[in-house]
CSV table of C-alpha atoms and ligand atoms in Angstrom, one decimal:
chain,number,residue,atom,x,y,z
A,272,MET,CA,7.6,-10.5,-3.0
A,273,ASN,CA,7.4,-13.2,-5.5
A,274,PHE,CA,10.3,-12.3,-7.7
A,275,ASN,CA,8.7,-14.0,-10.7
A,276,ASP,CA,6.2,-11.0,-10.8
A,277,TYR,CA,9.2,-8.7,-11.6
A,278,PRO,CA,11.7,-10.7,-14.1
A,279,ARG,CA,13.7,-7.4,-14.5
A,280,LEU,CA,14.5,-6.7,-10.9
A,281,SER,CA,18.1,-5.8,-10.3
A,282,GLU,CA,20.2,-7.7,-7.7
A,283,ASP,CA,20.2,-4.6,-5.7
A,284,ALA,CA,16.5,-4.4,-5.6
A,285,LYS,CA,16.1,-8.1,-4.6
A,286,ASP,CA,18.3,-7.5,-1.6
A,287,LEU,CA,16.4,-4.4,-0.7
A,288,ALA,CA,13.0,-6.2,-1.1
A,289,LYS,CA,14.2,-8.6,1.5
A,290,ASP,CA,15.2,-5.9,3.9
A,291,ILE,CA,11.8,-4.2,3.4
A,292,GLN,CA,10.1,-7.3,4.1
A,293,ASP,CA,12.0,-7.9,7.4
A,294,PHE,CA,11.4,-4.3,8.4
A,295,CYS,CA,7.7,-4.4,7.5
A,296,GLU,CA,7.1,-7.7,9.3
A,297,LYS,CA,8.8,-6.4,12.4
A,298,GLU,CA,7.6,-2.6,12.2
A,299,VAL,CA,4.7,-2.3,10.0
A,300,ARG,CA,2.2,-5.3,9.8
A,301,GLN,CA,0.6,-5.2,13.1
A,302,GLN,CA,1.6,-1.4,14.0
A,303,THR,CA,-0.4,-0.1,11.2
A,304,ILE,CA,-3.6,-2.3,12.0
A,305,GLU,CA,-3.4,-0.6,15.5
A,306,ALA,CA,-2.6,2.9,14.3
A,307,ASP,CA,-5.6,2.5,11.9
A,308,LYS,CA,-7.9,1.9,14.8
A,309,LYS,CA,-6.7,5.4,16.2
A,310,ASP,CA,-5.6,8.4,14.4
A,311,GLY,CA,-3.2,6.8,12.1
A,312,ASP,CA,-0.2,8.3,13.2
A,313,ILE,CA,2.9,6.2,12.4
A,314,THR,CA,5.6,9.1,12.9
A,315,GLU,CA,8.0,6.6,14.3
A,316,ILE,CA,7.5,4.1,11.6
A,317,ILE,CA,8.1,6.7,9.1
A,318,LYS,CA,11.2,7.9,10.8
A,319,LYS,CA,12.8,4.4,10.9
A,320,ALA,CA,11.7,4.0,7.2
A,321,THR,CA,13.3,7.2,6.1
A,322,ASP,CA,16.5,6.4,8.0
A,323,MET,CA,16.6,3.2,5.8
A,324,GLY,CA,16.2,5.3,2.7
A,325,LEU,CA,12.8,4.2,1.9
A,326,ASN,CA,11.5,7.7,0.8
A,327,ALA,CA,14.5,8.2,-1.4
A,328,LEU,CA,14.3,5.0,-3.8
A,329,ASP,CA,13.9,7.3,-7.0
A,330,VAL,CA,17.0,9.6,-6.0
A,331,PRO,CA,19.4,9.2,-8.9
A,332,ALA,CA,22.9,7.8,-7.9
A,333,GLU,CA,24.5,11.3,-9.1
A,334,TYR,CA,22.6,13.1,-6.4
A,335,GLY,CA,23.6,10.6,-3.7
A,336,GLY,CA,20.8,8.2,-4.2
A,337,PRO,CA,20.7,4.5,-4.6
A,338,GLY,CA,20.5,4.4,-8.3
A,339,LEU,CA,17.8,2.2,-8.9
A,340,THR,CA,15.7,2.0,-12.1
A,341,LYS,CA,11.9,3.1,-11.9
A,342,TYR,CA,11.2,-0.6,-12.4
A,343,ASP,CA,12.9,-1.6,-9.3
A,344,SER,CA,11.2,1.3,-7.1
A,345,VAL,CA,7.8,0.4,-8.5
A,346,ALA,CA,8.5,-3.3,-7.4
A,347,LEU,CA,9.6,-2.1,-4.0
A,348,LEU,CA,6.8,0.0,-3.3
A,349,GLU,CA,4.3,-3.0,-3.9
A,350,GLN,CA,6.4,-4.6,-1.2
A,351,MET,CA,5.7,-1.9,1.0
A,352,ALA,CA,2.0,-1.3,0.3
A,353,TYR,CA,1.6,-5.0,0.6
A,354,TYR,CA,2.0,-4.5,4.5
A,355,ASP,CA,0.0,-1.1,4.5
A,356,ALA,CA,-1.0,1.0,1.7
A,357,GLY,CA,-1.1,4.2,3.9
A,358,PHE,CA,2.5,3.6,4.7
A,359,GLY,CA,3.5,3.0,1.1
A,360,ILE,CA,1.8,6.1,-0.1
A,361,THR,CA,3.4,8.2,2.7
A,362,VAL,CA,6.9,7.0,1.8
A,363,SER,CA,6.6,7.1,-1.9
A,364,ALA,CA,4.9,10.3,-2.1
A,365,ASN,CA,8.1,12.1,-3.1
A,366,GLY,CA,7.5,10.7,-6.5
A,367,LEU,CA,4.4,12.9,-6.7
A,368,ALA,CA,5.6,16.0,-4.7
A,369,SER,CA,9.0,16.1,-6.5
A,370,GLY,CA,7.7,15.4,-9.8
A,371,PRO,CA,7.4,18.9,-11.1
A,372,VAL,CA,11.1,19.7,-10.0
A,373,VAL,CA,12.3,16.4,-11.5
A,374,ILE,CA,10.6,17.3,-14.7
A,375,GLY,CA,11.1,21.0,-15.1
A,376,GLY,CA,13.1,22.1,-12.3
A,377,ASN,CA,16.6,23.5,-12.6
A,378,GLU,CA,19.6,22.0,-11.3
A,379,GLU,CA,19.8,24.0,-8.3
A,380,GLN,CA,16.0,23.1,-7.3
A,381,LYS,CA,16.8,19.3,-8.1
A,382,LYS,CA,19.8,19.2,-5.7
A,383,ARG,CA,17.8,21.3,-3.1
A,384,VAL,CA,14.8,18.8,-3.1
A,385,TYR,CA,17.0,15.5,-3.5
A,386,ASP,CA,18.9,16.9,-0.5
A,387,ILE,CA,15.8,17.4,1.5
A,388,ILE,CA,14.7,13.9,0.6
A,389,LEU,CA,18.1,12.0,1.3
A,390,GLY,CA,17.8,13.8,4.9
A,391,GLY,CA,14.5,12.0,5.4
A,392,GLY,CA,12.1,14.4,4.0
A,393,ILE,CA,8.8,13.9,2.5
A,394,GLY,CA,6.9,16.4,0.2
A,395,GLY,CA,3.5,17.5,-0.6
A,396,PHE,CA,2.0,18.3,-4.0
A,397,CYS,CA,-0.3,21.1,-3.8
A,398,LEU,CA,-2.7,21.0,-6.9
A,399,THR,CA,-6.4,20.3,-5.5
A,400,GLU,CA,-8.6,22.8,-4.1
A,401,ARG,CA,-12.2,22.7,-2.9
A,402,GLU,CA,-13.8,23.6,-6.1
A,403,ALA,CA,-10.9,22.3,-8.3
A,404,GLY,CA,-10.7,18.4,-8.0
A,405,CYS,CA,-11.1,16.3,-11.2
A,406,ASP,CA,-11.2,19.7,-12.9
A,407,ALA,CA,-7.6,20.8,-11.9
A,408,SER,CA,-7.7,23.8,-14.0
A,409,ALA,CA,-10.6,25.7,-12.0
A,410,GLY,CA,-7.9,26.3,-9.2
A,411,GLN,CA,-8.2,29.9,-7.8
A,412,ALA,CA,-4.9,30.1,-5.9
A,413,THR,CA,-3.0,33.1,-7.0
A,414,ALA,CA,0.8,34.2,-7.3
A,415,GLU,CA,1.0,37.6,-7.8
A,416,LYS,CA,4.5,39.3,-8.8
A,417,ASP,CA,5.8,42.0,-6.2
A,418,GLY,CA,9.2,43.0,-7.4
A,419,ASP,CA,11.6,40.2,-7.8
A,420,ASP,CA,9.2,38.0,-5.5
A,421,TYR,CA,5.7,36.5,-5.8
A,422,ILE,CA,3.1,36.4,-3.2
A,423,ILE,CA,1.0,33.1,-3.0
A,424,ASN,CA,-2.5,33.0,-1.5
A,425,GLY,CA,-4.8,30.2,-1.8
A,426,THR,CA,-6.0,26.9,0.2
A,427,LYS,CA,-5.2,23.5,-1.2
A,428,CYS,CA,-7.0,20.5,0.0
A,429,PHE,CA,-6.5,16.7,0.5
A,430,ILE,CA,-2.8,17.0,0.3
A,431,THR,CA,-1.2,13.7,1.1
A,432,ASN,CA,1.7,14.3,3.6
A,433,GLY,CA,0.3,17.8,4.2
A,434,PRO,CA,1.2,17.8,8.0
A,435,ILE,CA,4.4,16.3,7.9
A,436,ALA,CA,5.8,17.5,4.6
A,437,SER,CA,9.3,19.3,4.5
A,438,TYR,CA,8.6,20.8,1.0
A,439,TYR,CA,5.8,21.6,-1.0
A,440,VAL,CA,5.2,22.2,-4.9
A,441,VAL,CA,2.2,24.5,-5.3
A,442,PHE,CA,0.4,25.4,-8.5
A,443,ALA,CA,-1.1,29.0,-8.5
A,444,MET,CA,-2.3,31.4,-11.1
A,445,THR,CA,0.3,33.9,-12.3
A,446,ASP,CA,-2.0,35.0,-15.2
A,447,LYS,CA,-5.6,34.6,-15.1
A,448,SER,CA,-6.3,35.8,-18.4
A,449,LYS,CA,-4.6,32.7,-19.9
A,450,GLY,CA,-6.7,30.4,-18.0
A,451,ALA,CA,-5.2,27.6,-16.0
A,452,GLY,CA,-3.9,25.8,-19.1
A,453,HIS,CA,-1.4,28.7,-19.5
A,454,GLY,CA,-1.8,30.9,-16.4
A,455,TYR,CA,-0.7,28.3,-13.9
A,456,THR,CA,2.8,28.3,-12.3
A,457,ALA,CA,4.5,25.8,-9.9
A,458,PHE,CA,6.5,27.0,-7.0
A,459,LEU,CA,8.8,25.3,-4.7
A,460,VAL,CA,8.1,26.2,-1.2
A,461,GLU,CA,9.8,25.0,1.9
A,462,LYS,CA,8.2,24.1,5.2
A,463,GLY,CA,8.6,27.0,7.9
A,464,THR,CA,8.1,29.6,5.1
A,465,PRO,CA,6.0,32.5,6.8
A,466,GLY,CA,2.3,32.5,5.9
A,467,LEU,CA,2.4,28.6,5.0
A,468,SER,CA,0.3,26.7,7.6
A,469,ILE,CA,-1.7,23.5,7.8
A,470,GLY,CA,-5.3,23.7,7.9
A,471,LYS,CA,-8.0,20.8,8.6
A,472,HIS,CA,-6.5,17.5,9.2
A,473,GLU,CA,-8.9,14.9,7.3
A,474,ASP,CA,-10.5,11.8,9.2
A,475,LYS,CA,-10.3,9.3,6.3
A,476,MET,CA,-12.2,6.0,5.7
A,477,GLY,CA,-9.0,4.1,4.7
A,478,ILE,CA,-5.4,4.7,4.2
A,479,ARG,CA,-5.5,6.2,7.7
A,480,CYS,CA,-1.8,5.8,8.2
A,481,SER,CA,-1.2,8.4,5.4
A,482,GLN,CA,-1.8,12.0,6.7
A,483,THR,CA,-3.9,14.3,4.6
A,484,SER,CA,-4.8,17.9,5.2
A,485,GLU,CA,-5.4,21.2,3.8
A,486,VAL,CA,-2.2,23.4,3.2
A,487,ILE,CA,-2.9,27.2,3.5
A,488,PHE,CA,-0.9,29.9,1.7
A,489,ASP,CA,-1.6,33.3,3.3
A,490,ASN,CA,0.5,35.9,1.7
A,491,VAL,CA,3.5,33.6,1.1
A,492,ARG,CA,6.3,35.5,-0.1
A,493,VAL,CA,8.8,33.3,-2.4
A,494,PRO,CA,11.6,34.7,-4.7
A,495,SER,CA,11.3,34.1,-8.5
A,496,SER,CA,14.0,31.6,-8.1
A,497,ALA,CA,11.3,29.4,-6.4
A,498,ILE,CA,9.5,29.2,-9.8
A,499,VAL,CA,9.6,25.7,-11.2
A,500,GLY,CA,9.8,25.3,-14.9
A,501,GLU,CA,8.6,28.2,-16.7
A,502,ILE,CA,5.8,30.7,-15.9
A,503,GLY,CA,2.6,29.8,-17.2
A,504,HIS,CA,3.8,25.8,-17.5
A,505,GLY,CA,2.4,24.7,-14.4
A,506,PHE,CA,-0.6,22.9,-15.5
A,507,LYS,CA,1.3,20.6,-18.0
A,508,LEU,CA,4.0,19.9,-15.3
A,509,ALA,CA,1.0,18.9,-13.0
A,510,MET,CA,-0.2,16.7,-15.7
A,511,GLN,CA,3.1,15.3,-16.6
A,512,THR,CA,3.9,14.5,-12.8
A,513,LEU,CA,0.4,13.0,-12.5
A,514,ASP,CA,1.0,10.5,-15.3
A,515,MET,CA,4.2,9.3,-13.4
A,516,ALA,CA,2.5,9.5,-10.1
A,517,ARG,CA,-0.4,7.3,-11.6
A,518,ILE,CA,2.0,4.5,-12.0
A,519,THR,CA,2.9,4.5,-8.5
A,520,CYS,CA,-0.3,4.9,-7.3
A,521,GLY,CA,-1.5,2.0,-9.3
A,522,ILE,CA,1.1,-0.4,-8.1
A,523,THR,CA,0.3,0.5,-4.5
A,524,ALA,CA,-3.2,-0.8,-5.1
A,525,VAL,CA,-1.7,-4.0,-6.5
A,526,GLY,CA,-0.2,-4.4,-3.2
A,527,ILE,CA,-3.5,-4.3,-1.7
A,528,CYS,CA,-4.8,-6.8,-4.3
A,529,GLN,CA,-1.9,-9.2,-3.5
A,530,ARG,CA,-2.3,-8.9,0.4
A,531,ALA,CA,-6.1,-9.6,-0.1
A,532,ILE,CA,-5.3,-12.8,-2.0
A,533,ASP,CA,-2.7,-14.1,0.6
A,534,GLU,CA,-5.0,-13.3,3.5
A,535,ALA,CA,-7.9,-15.0,2.1
A,536,ARG,CA,-5.8,-18.0,0.9
A,537,ASP,CA,-4.5,-18.7,4.4
A,538,TYR,CA,-8.0,-18.5,5.6
A,539,ILE,CA,-9.3,-21.0,3.4
A,540,GLN,CA,-6.7,-23.6,4.1
A,541,GLN,CA,-7.7,-23.7,7.7
A,542,ARG,CA,-11.5,-22.9,7.6
A,543,VAL,CA,-13.4,-26.2,7.6
A,544,GLN,CA,-17.2,-26.2,6.2
A,545,PHE,CA,-19.4,-28.9,5.1
A,546,GLY,CA,-16.5,-31.4,6.4
A,547,ALA,CA,-13.6,-30.1,4.4
A,548,PRO,CA,-11.3,-27.2,4.2
A,549,LEU,CA,-12.8,-24.3,2.1
A,550,SER,CA,-9.7,-24.6,-0.2
A,551,LYS,CA,-11.2,-27.6,-1.6
A,552,ASN,CA,-14.2,-25.9,-2.7
A,553,GLU,CA,-14.4,-25.1,-6.4
A,554,THR,CA,-16.7,-22.1,-6.2
A,555,ILE,CA,-14.0,-20.6,-3.7
A,556,GLN,CA,-11.2,-21.5,-6.0
A,557,PHE,CA,-12.8,-19.8,-8.8
A,558,LYS,CA,-12.9,-16.5,-6.8
A,559,PHE,CA,-9.0,-16.8,-6.5
A,560,ALA,CA,-8.7,-17.3,-10.3
A,561,ASP,CA,-10.4,-14.1,-10.9
A,562,MET,CA,-8.8,-12.2,-8.1
A,563,TYR,CA,-5.2,-13.5,-9.5
A,564,MET,CA,-6.1,-12.6,-13.1
A,565,ARG,CA,-7.0,-9.1,-12.1
A,566,THR,CA,-4.0,-8.7,-10.0
A,567,GLN,CA,-1.6,-10.0,-12.7
A,568,ALA,CA,-3.3,-7.7,-15.3
A,569,ALA,CA,-3.1,-4.4,-13.1
A,570,ARG,CA,0.6,-5.4,-12.4
A,571,GLN,CA,1.3,-5.8,-15.9
A,572,LEU,CA,-0.2,-2.6,-17.0
A,573,CYS,CA,1.8,-0.8,-14.3
A,574,LEU,CA,5.1,-2.4,-15.5
A,575,HIS,CA,4.1,-1.6,-19.2
A,576,ALA,CA,3.7,2.0,-18.4
A,577,THR,CA,6.9,1.9,-16.4
A,578,GLU,CA,8.8,0.5,-19.0
A,579,LEU,CA,7.6,3.0,-21.3
A,580,TYR,CA,8.4,5.9,-19.0
A,581,MET,CA,12.1,4.3,-18.7
A,582,ASP,CA,12.3,4.4,-22.5
A,583,HIS,CA,11.3,7.9,-23.0
A,584,LYS,CA,8.1,7.1,-24.9
A,585,PRO,CA,4.7,8.6,-24.3
A,586,PHE,CA,2.9,6.9,-21.5
A,587,SER,CA,-0.1,8.9,-20.3
A,588,ALA,CA,-2.7,6.7,-21.4
A,589,GLU,CA,-1.1,3.6,-20.3
A,590,ALA,CA,-0.6,4.9,-16.9
A,591,ALA,CA,-4.2,6.1,-16.7
A,592,ALA,CA,-5.0,2.4,-17.7
A,593,ALA,CA,-2.5,1.0,-15.0
A,594,LYS,CA,-4.1,3.1,-12.2
A,595,CYS,CA,-7.7,2.5,-13.3
A,596,ALA,CA,-7.2,-1.1,-13.6
A,597,ALA,CA,-5.4,-1.3,-10.4
A,598,GLY,CA,-7.9,0.7,-8.3
A,599,ASP,CA,-10.7,-1.5,-9.8
A,600,ALA,CA,-8.8,-4.6,-8.9
A,601,ALA,CA,-8.0,-3.6,-5.3
A,602,MET,CA,-11.7,-3.0,-4.8
A,603,TYR,CA,-12.4,-6.3,-6.2
A,604,CYS,CA,-10.0,-8.4,-4.6
A,605,SER,CA,-10.4,-6.8,-1.1
A,606,THR,CA,-14.2,-7.1,-1.5
A,607,GLU,CA,-13.8,-10.8,-2.6
A,608,ALA,CA,-11.6,-11.4,0.5
A,609,VAL,CA,-14.1,-10.0,2.9
A,610,GLN,CA,-16.9,-12.2,1.1
A,611,ILE,CA,-14.6,-15.5,1.4
A,612,LEU,CA,-14.0,-14.7,5.1
A,613,GLY,CA,-17.6,-14.2,5.5
A,614,GLY,CA,-18.8,-12.8,8.9
A,615,TYR,CA,-15.2,-12.9,10.0
A,616,GLY,CA,-14.2,-11.0,7.1
A,617,TYR,CA,-16.5,-7.9,8.2
A,618,MET,CA,-14.9,-8.0,11.8
A,619,ARG,CA,-11.9,-5.9,12.6
A,620,ASP,CA,-10.3,-9.1,14.1
A,621,TYR,CA,-9.2,-10.0,10.4
A,622,PRO,CA,-7.2,-7.4,8.3
A,623,VAL,CA,-9.4,-7.7,5.1
A,624,GLU,CA,-12.0,-5.1,6.1
A,625,LYS,CA,-9.1,-2.6,6.5
A,626,LEU,CA,-8.1,-3.6,2.8
A,627,MET,CA,-11.6,-3.0,1.6
A,628,ARG,CA,-11.5,0.5,3.2
A,629,ASP,CA,-7.9,1.1,2.0
A,630,ALA,CA,-8.8,-0.1,-1.5
A,631,LYS,CA,-11.6,2.8,-2.2
A,632,ILE,CA,-9.5,5.8,-2.5
A,633,PHE,CA,-7.5,4.1,-5.3
A,634,GLN,CA,-10.5,4.7,-7.6
A,635,ILE,CA,-10.8,8.4,-6.3
A,636,PHE,CA,-7.4,10.2,-5.7
A,637,GLU,CA,-4.8,11.2,-8.0
A,638,GLY,CA,-7.5,11.4,-10.7
A,639,THR,CA,-10.8,9.5,-10.3
A,640,ASN,CA,-11.2,6.4,-12.4
A,641,GLU,CA,-13.6,8.4,-14.5
A,642,ILE,CA,-10.9,10.8,-15.2
A,643,GLN,CA,-8.7,8.1,-16.2
A,644,ARG,CA,-11.1,6.9,-18.7
A,645,LEU,CA,-11.4,10.3,-19.8
A,646,VAL,CA,-7.7,10.2,-20.5
A,647,MET,CA,-7.9,6.9,-22.1
A,648,GLY,CA,-11.0,7.8,-24.3
A,649,ARG,CA,-9.3,10.9,-25.5
A,650,HIS,CA,-6.2,8.7,-26.5
A,651,VAL,CA,-8.2,6.3,-28.3
A,652,VAL,CA,-10.8,8.3,-29.9
A,653,GLY,CA,-9.5,11.9,-29.9
A,654,ARG,CA,-11.0,14.7,-28.3
B,46,LIG,N1,1.1,15.7,-20.3
B,46,LIG,C1,1.5,17.0,-20.9
B,46,LIG,N2,0.6,18.0,-21.1
B,46,LIG,C2,-0.8,17.7,-20.8
B,46,LIG,C3,-1.1,16.5,-20.3
B,46,LIG,C4,-0.2,15.5,-20.1
B,46,LIG,N3,-0.6,14.4,-19.6
B,46,LIG,N4,-2.5,16.5,-20.2
B,46,LIG,C5,-2.8,17.8,-20.8
B,46,LIG,N5,-1.9,18.4,-21.0
B,46,LIG,C6,-1.8,19.8,-21.9
B,46,LIG,C7,-2.6,19.9,-23.0
B,46,LIG,O1,-1.8,19.3,-24.2
B,46,LIG,C8,-3.0,21.4,-22.9
B,46,LIG,O2,-2.1,21.9,-23.6
B,46,LIG,P1,-2.5,23.1,-24.7
B,46,LIG,O3,-3.3,24.0,-24.1
B,46,LIG,O4,-1.0,23.9,-24.9
B,46,LIG,O5,-3.0,22.4,-25.9
B,46,LIG,C9,-3.2,21.6,-21.5
B,46,LIG,O6,-2.5,20.7,-20.9
B,46,LIG,C10,-4.8,21.5,-21.2
B,46,LIG,O7,-5.1,20.1,-21.4
B,46,LIG,P2,-6.7,19.7,-21.3
B,46,LIG,O8,-7.5,20.7,-22.4
B,46,LIG,O9,-6.6,18.2,-21.7
B,46,LIG,O10,-7.2,20.0,-19.9
B,46,LIG,P3,-8.5,19.6,-19.3
B,46,LIG,O11,-9.1,20.8,-18.5
B,46,LIG,O12,-9.7,19.0,-20.2
B,46,LIG,O13,-8.3,18.6,-18.3
B,46,LIG,C11,-7.8,16.3,-17.1
B,46,LIG,C12,-7.5,17.4,-18.5
B,46,LIG,C13,-7.2,15.2,-17.7
B,46,LIG,C14,-9.2,16.2,-16.7
B,46,LIG,C15,-7.1,17.0,-15.9
B,46,LIG,O14,-7.8,18.2,-15.5
B,46,LIG,C16,-7.0,16.0,-14.9
B,46,LIG,O15,-6.0,15.1,-14.9
B,46,LIG,N6,-7.7,15.8,-13.8
B,46,LIG,C17,-7.4,15.3,-12.6
B,46,LIG,C18,-6.6,16.1,-11.7
B,46,LIG,C19,-6.0,15.1,-10.4
B,46,LIG,O16,-5.4,13.9,-10.8
B,46,LIG,N7,-6.1,15.5,-9.3
B,46,LIG,C20,-5.4,15.0,-8.2
B,46,LIG,C21,-4.1,15.6,-7.6
B,46,LIG,S1,-3.4,15.1,-6.5
B,46,LIG,C22,-3.5,16.1,-5.2
B,46,LIG,O17,-3.6,17.3,-5.6
B,46,LIG,C23,-3.7,15.7,-3.7
B,46,LIG,C24,-2.8,14.6,-3.3
B,46,LIG,O18,-1.7,14.8,-2.7
B,46,LIG,C25,-3.3,13.4,-3.5
């Protein structure tokens, strides 16, 4: 990591960045390339990463965490994603999964979730359904009151960490008459709860080292104490969580951008064509200028949204801009890296084709770039 990109990084985070770099060079760089060719299973790597506490960077000091700022954890996530975006997504997914609890949960729930995370756990955020993707309010999952309990039914899909999560936050309709905006409620459900099972495992184009699956709720009985926030406030909690998660999603994409630049730069320094290294070719240098400009812009948008979040200022539009710009930048930089490497770039012998496959999802998940533009458009123009 270039510390100049993160001038406000704490000394603790700088030390941790070096540890992460050492760990990733040894355990992630080559192993994830091999795993990507197979089923993407990096269970052992994730175990070592959680032993280092990399899944718990956002846990506050008063709950036993490292006490880093959001700025620090965002920077460290770029470092992890640089080595493999699927690895970065997996270890950072507690930000998304625990978001509703952090924002709206009570003290007991926060303590429970932070304890799970500090014990090496990773969570799953269960919002999306087959017919409710971009239109998150169209979800059909229900939670019916039965005495003091709730019975949850529904199938959530495309859930990051679905197969490996220790806890889930699931959004289900408690009052259909109010629509999702005011009828959705969030519930905290732990792994092993009867009726909770894992459905289809997705076989993905990219970020193959991140596990994605359906999560099925079949008459899952939970006590009222599992409600996160207030009844009927689930949709807002989901939206507030996604605002936060779009920053981390964006910075993960920035990690791909930086890796694409570095891989392509290393290549042009040794590749000789027309009697000179490609690095001397101005046409090629201009490509790097554009990659650099888009990467820096995306990184700064992520950091701006992060600082607004840390200052408790509104940041929905800024987070949408950050995620959208970063997803587009990752696609641009990885495609240019493949172009610069030419025929070699298209082959699996070099890592840039993987970067291009990994980049695509960042224009799609956690709200497509069309949804991010909708959020920004409403912010600028009004509804
Ligand atoms: N913060 C707080 N409240 C918000 C909010 C925000 N960012 N955005 C909306 N709300 C509130 C509104 O104020 C409104 O409240 P009132 O009714 O009291 O006025 C209510 O929520 C409904 O808002 P909208 O009318 O704007 O809702 P909408 O139906 O038009 O949808 C949307 C808005 C932005 C399109 C939203 O549906 C959206 O973000 N869609 C994308 C969903 C998404 O990102 N899904 C990926 C989830 S990740 C996952 O599940 C799998 C995984 O692991 C990766």
